[in-house]
Coordinates of C-alpha atoms in Angstrom, one line a residue:
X1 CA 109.7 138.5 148.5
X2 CA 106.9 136.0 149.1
X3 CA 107.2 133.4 151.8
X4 CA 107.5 130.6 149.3
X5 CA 111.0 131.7 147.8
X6 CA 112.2 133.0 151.0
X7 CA 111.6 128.9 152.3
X8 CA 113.4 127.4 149.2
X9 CA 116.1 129.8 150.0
X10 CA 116.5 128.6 153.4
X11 CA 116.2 125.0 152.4
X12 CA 118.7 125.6 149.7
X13 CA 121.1 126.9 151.8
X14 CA 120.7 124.6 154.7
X15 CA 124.2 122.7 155.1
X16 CA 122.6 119.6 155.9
X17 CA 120.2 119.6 153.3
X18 CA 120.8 116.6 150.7
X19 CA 118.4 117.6 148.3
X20 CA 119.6 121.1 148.1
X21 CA 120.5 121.1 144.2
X22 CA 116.3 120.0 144.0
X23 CA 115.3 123.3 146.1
X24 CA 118.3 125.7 144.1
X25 CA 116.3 124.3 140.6
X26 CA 112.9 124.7 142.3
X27 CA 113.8 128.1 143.4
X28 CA 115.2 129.3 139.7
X29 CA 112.0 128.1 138.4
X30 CA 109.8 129.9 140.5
X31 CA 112.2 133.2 141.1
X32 CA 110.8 136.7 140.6
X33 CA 112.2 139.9 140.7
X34 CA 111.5 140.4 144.3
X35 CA 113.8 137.8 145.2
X36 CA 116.9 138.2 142.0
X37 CA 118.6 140.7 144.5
X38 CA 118.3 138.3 147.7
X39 CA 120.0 135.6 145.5
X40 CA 122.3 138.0 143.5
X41 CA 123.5 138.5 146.9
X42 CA 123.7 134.7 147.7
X43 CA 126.1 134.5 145.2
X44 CA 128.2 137.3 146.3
X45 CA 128.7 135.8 150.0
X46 CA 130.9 134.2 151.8
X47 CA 130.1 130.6 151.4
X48 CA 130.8 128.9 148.3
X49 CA 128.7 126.3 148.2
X50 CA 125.8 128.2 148.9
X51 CA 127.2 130.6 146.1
X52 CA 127.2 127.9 143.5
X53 CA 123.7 127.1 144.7
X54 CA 122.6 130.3 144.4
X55 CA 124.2 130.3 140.5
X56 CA 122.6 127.3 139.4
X57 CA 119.5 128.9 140.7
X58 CA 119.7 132.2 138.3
X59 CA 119.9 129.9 135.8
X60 CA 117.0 127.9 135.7
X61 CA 116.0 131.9 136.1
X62 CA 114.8 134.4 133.6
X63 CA 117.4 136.5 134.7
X64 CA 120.1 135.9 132.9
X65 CA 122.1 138.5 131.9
X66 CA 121.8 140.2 135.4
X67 CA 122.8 136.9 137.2
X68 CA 126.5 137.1 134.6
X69 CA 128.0 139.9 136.4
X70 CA 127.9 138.3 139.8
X71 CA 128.6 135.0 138.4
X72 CA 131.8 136.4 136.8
X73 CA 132.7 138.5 140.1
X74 CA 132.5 135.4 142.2
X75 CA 134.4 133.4 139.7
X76 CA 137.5 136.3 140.1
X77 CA 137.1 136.5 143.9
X78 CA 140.1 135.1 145.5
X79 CA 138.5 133.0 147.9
X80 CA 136.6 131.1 145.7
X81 CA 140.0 130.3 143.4
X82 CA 140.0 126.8 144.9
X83 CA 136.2 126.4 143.2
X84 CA 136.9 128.6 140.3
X85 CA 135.8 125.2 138.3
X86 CA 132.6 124.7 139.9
X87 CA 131.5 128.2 138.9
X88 CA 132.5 128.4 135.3
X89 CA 131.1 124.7 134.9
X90 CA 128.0 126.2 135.7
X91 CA 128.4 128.7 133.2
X92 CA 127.0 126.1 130.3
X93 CA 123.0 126.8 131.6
X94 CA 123.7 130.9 130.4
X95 CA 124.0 133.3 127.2
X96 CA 127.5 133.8 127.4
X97 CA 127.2 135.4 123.6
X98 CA 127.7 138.5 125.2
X99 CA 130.3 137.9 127.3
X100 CA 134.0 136.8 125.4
X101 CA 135.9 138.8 127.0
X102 CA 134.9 137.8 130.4
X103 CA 135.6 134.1 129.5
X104 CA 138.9 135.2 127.8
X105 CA 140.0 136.8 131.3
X106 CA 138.4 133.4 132.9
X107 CA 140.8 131.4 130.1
X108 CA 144.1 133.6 131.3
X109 CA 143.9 134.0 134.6
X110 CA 142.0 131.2 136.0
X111 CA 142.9 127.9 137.8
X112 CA 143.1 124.7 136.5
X113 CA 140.0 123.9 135.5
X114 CA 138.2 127.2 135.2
X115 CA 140.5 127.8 132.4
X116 CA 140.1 124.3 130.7
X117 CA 136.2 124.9 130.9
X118 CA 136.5 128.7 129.4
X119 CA 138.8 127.4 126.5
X120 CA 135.8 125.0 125.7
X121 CA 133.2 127.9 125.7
X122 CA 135.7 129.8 123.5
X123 CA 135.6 127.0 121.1
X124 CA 132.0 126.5 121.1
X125 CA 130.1 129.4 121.9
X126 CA 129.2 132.0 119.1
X127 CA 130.0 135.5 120.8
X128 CA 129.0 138.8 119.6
X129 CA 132.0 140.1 118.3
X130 CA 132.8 143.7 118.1
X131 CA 136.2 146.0 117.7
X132 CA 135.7 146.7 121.3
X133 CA 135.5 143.0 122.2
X134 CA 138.7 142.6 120.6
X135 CA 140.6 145.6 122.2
X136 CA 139.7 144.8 125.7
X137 CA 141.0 141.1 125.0
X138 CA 144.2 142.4 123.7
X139 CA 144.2 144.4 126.8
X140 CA 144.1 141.9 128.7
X141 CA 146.1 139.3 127.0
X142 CA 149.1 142.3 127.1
X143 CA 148.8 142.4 130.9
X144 CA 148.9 138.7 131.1
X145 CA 151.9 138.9 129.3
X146 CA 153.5 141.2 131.3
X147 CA 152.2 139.4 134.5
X148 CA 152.0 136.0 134.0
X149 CA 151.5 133.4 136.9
X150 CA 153.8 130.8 135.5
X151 CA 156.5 131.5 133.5
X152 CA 156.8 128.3 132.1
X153 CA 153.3 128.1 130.7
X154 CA 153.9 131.3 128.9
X155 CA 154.5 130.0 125.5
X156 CA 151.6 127.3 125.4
X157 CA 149.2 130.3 126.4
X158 CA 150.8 132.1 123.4
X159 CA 150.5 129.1 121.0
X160 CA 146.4 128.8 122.2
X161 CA 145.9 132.5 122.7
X162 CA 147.8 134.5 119.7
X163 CA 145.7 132.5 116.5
X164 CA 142.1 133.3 118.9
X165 CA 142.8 137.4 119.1
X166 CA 144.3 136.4 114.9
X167 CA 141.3 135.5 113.9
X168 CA 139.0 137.7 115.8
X169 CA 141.5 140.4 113.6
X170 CA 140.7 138.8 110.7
X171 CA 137.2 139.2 110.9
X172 CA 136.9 142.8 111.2
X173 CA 139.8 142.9 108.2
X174 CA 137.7 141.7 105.8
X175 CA 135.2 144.9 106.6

């Protein structure tokens, strides 16, 4: 890793840093495979808002699809549950075509606003649908049911979650 992107690493993750959302876009831009893994990790660590940094980096990056898995494992870590949001917000700079069932997991089991922010991308984004997709969402939307966090909310998940998986059905019917 060249001395350049090791700097705006440092500068981007220097607490006192006001401008480090300049040095996180700076460093995406310039990012090479010698540093991916060093900010891969970033995102992986223990400090969320150097996490989220680290994200928005990766996606001013050409590494997109690499950057989703750690994006989506920080965004299911329990200690980031408080900032679920911030990290599905960022979300909106990726190719998420790939990646429903991920978001329908984010939609289910997610705070507040993570969930409010993954029912948007289910509404808007054009996934890549296969038979597959729509078993492991079933999957999971059976394990929800079985253990869901609020009782109450149980039958407005059903009413927003049961015409999604219906029409996912109904595409693969008509084969």
């Amino acid at each position: 890793m060249d001395e350049e992107i090791e700097g705006l690493i440092k500068r981007m993750s220097d607490p006192n840093e006001k401008e480090a959302f300049y040095f996180a876009d700076k460093l995406g831009k310039k990012l090479g495979e010698s540093g991916k893994d060093k900010v891969i990790e970033l995102v992986k660590g223990d400090n969320w808002e150097v996490s989220y940094l680290a994200c928005r980096a990766l996606s001013q990056s050409s590494f997109n699809e690499d950057s989703l898995d750690a994006i989506f494992e920080a965004i299911k870590d329990k200690k980031n549950r408080p900032h679920q949001g911030a990290f599905v917000q960022i979300l909106e700079e990726f190719d998420l075509s790939l990646r429903f069932v991920d978001i329908f997991r984010v939609f289910l089991f997610g705070n507040f606003k993570a969930q409010a922010l993954a029912k948007m991308y289910l509404d808007e984004v054009e996934f890549d649908m296969t038979p597959r997709t729509l078993r492991k969402a079933e999957k999971h939307w059976n394990h929800y049911l079985h253990n869901p966090e609020d009782e109450g909310s149980l039958e407005l998940k059903k009413l927003e979650v049961e015409p999604i998986l219906a029409e996912i059905k109904d595409l693969f019917s008509e084969d």
